[in-house]
Short mmCIF file of C-alpha atoms in Angstrom, two decimals:
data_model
loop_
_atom_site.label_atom_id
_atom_site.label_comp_id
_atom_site.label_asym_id
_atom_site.label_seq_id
_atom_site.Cartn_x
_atom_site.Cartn_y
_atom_site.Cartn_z
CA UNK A 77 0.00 0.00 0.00
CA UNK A 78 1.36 3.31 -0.99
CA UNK A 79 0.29 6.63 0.74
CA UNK A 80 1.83 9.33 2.42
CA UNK A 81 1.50 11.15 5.92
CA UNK A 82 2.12 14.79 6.64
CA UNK A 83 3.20 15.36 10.26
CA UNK A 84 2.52 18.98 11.01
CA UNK A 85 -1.10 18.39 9.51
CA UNK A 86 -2.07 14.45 10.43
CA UNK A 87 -3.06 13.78 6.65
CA UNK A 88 -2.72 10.65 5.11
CA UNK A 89 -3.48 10.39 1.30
CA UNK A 90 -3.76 7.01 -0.56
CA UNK A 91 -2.80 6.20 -4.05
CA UNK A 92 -5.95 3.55 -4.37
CA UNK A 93 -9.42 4.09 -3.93
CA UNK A 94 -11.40 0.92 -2.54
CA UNK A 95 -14.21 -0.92 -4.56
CA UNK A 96 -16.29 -3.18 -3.03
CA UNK A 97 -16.37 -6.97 -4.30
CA UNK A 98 -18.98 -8.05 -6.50
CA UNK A 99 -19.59 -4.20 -8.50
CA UNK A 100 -19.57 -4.04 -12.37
CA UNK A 101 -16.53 -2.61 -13.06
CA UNK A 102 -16.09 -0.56 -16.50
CA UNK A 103 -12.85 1.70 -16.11
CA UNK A 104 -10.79 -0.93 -18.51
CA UNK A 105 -13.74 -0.39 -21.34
CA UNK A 106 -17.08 -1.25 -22.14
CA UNK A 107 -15.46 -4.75 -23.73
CA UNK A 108 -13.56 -5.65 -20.79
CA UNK A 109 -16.16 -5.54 -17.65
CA UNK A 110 -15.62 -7.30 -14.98
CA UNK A 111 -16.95 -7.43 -11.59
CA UNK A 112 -14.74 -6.51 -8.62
CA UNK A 113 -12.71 -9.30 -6.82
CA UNK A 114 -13.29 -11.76 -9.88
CA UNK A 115 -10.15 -13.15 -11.90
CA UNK A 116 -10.03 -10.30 -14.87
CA UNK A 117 -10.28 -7.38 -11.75
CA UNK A 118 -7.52 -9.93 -10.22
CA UNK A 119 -5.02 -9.69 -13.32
CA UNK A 120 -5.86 -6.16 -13.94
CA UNK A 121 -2.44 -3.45 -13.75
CA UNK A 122 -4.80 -1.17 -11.71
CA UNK A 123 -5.57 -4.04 -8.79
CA UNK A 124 -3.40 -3.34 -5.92
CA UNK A 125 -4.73 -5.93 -3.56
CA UNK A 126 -7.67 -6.30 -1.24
CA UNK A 127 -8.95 -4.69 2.04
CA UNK A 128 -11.42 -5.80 4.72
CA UNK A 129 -11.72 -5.61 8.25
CA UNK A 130 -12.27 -8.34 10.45
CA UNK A 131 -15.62 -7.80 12.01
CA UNK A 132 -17.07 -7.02 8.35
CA UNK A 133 -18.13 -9.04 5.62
CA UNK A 134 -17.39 -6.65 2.81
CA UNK A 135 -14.13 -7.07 1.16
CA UNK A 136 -12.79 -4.12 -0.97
CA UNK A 137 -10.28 -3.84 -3.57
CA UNK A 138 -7.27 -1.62 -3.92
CA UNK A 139 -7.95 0.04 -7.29
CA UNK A 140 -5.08 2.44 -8.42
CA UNK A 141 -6.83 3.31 -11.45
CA UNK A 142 -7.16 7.14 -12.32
CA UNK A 143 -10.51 7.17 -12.87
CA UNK A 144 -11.72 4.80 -9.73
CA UNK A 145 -13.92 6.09 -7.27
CA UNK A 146 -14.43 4.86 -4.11
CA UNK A 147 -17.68 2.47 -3.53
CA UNK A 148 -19.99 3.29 -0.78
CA UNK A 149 -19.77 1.55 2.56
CA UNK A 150 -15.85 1.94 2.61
CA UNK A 151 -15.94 4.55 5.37
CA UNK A 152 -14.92 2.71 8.24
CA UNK A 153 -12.27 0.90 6.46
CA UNK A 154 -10.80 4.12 5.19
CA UNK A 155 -10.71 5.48 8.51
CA UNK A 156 -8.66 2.31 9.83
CA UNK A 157 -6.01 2.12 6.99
CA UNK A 158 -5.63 6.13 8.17
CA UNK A 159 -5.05 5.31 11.34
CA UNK A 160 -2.46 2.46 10.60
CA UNK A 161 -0.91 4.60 8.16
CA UNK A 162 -0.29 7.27 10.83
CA UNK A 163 0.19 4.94 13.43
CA UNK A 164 3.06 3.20 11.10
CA UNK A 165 4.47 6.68 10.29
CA UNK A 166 4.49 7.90 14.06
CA UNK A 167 6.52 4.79 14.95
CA UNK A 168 9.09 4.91 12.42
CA UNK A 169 9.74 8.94 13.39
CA UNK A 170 10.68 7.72 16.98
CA UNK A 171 12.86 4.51 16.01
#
């Protein structure tokens, strides 16, 4: 996962956006849908992995395409990958 934190402000910004399994996905063409999660989304250059959190059932992948938006629901997960990501960057300033 690539992102960055700024210190003096606490923001983190992602290079992904996260789409939830199972959505029609049409941002490689009309020709090439797919849903999300399935084995063309899985070979796609855009696919950066998956996301979920362990008391949900929705899984979510890591789209770095330009156009991607991110699905509804993705909220809380978004607000935990934050808070890793600052909590990752917070330890590795004091090591």
């Amino acid at each position: 996962m690539a992102c960055t934190y700024d210190c003096s402000t606490r923001k983190v910004t992602l290079d992904f956006h996260l789409m939830k399994y199972g959505e029609v996905c049409l941002l490689r063409g009309k020709s090439f849908a797919t849903r999300v999660g399935s084995v063309g989304c899985s070979k796609c250059i855009y696919n950066n992995g998956s996301e979920t959190m362990a008391h949900y059932m929705d899984y979510f992948v890591k789209c770095k395409h330009p156009e991607a938006k991110d699905s509804e629901g993705c909220g809380d997960l978004k607000s935990c990958i934050y808070d890793r990501v600052e909590l990752m960057a917070l330890r590795n300033m004091y090591d």
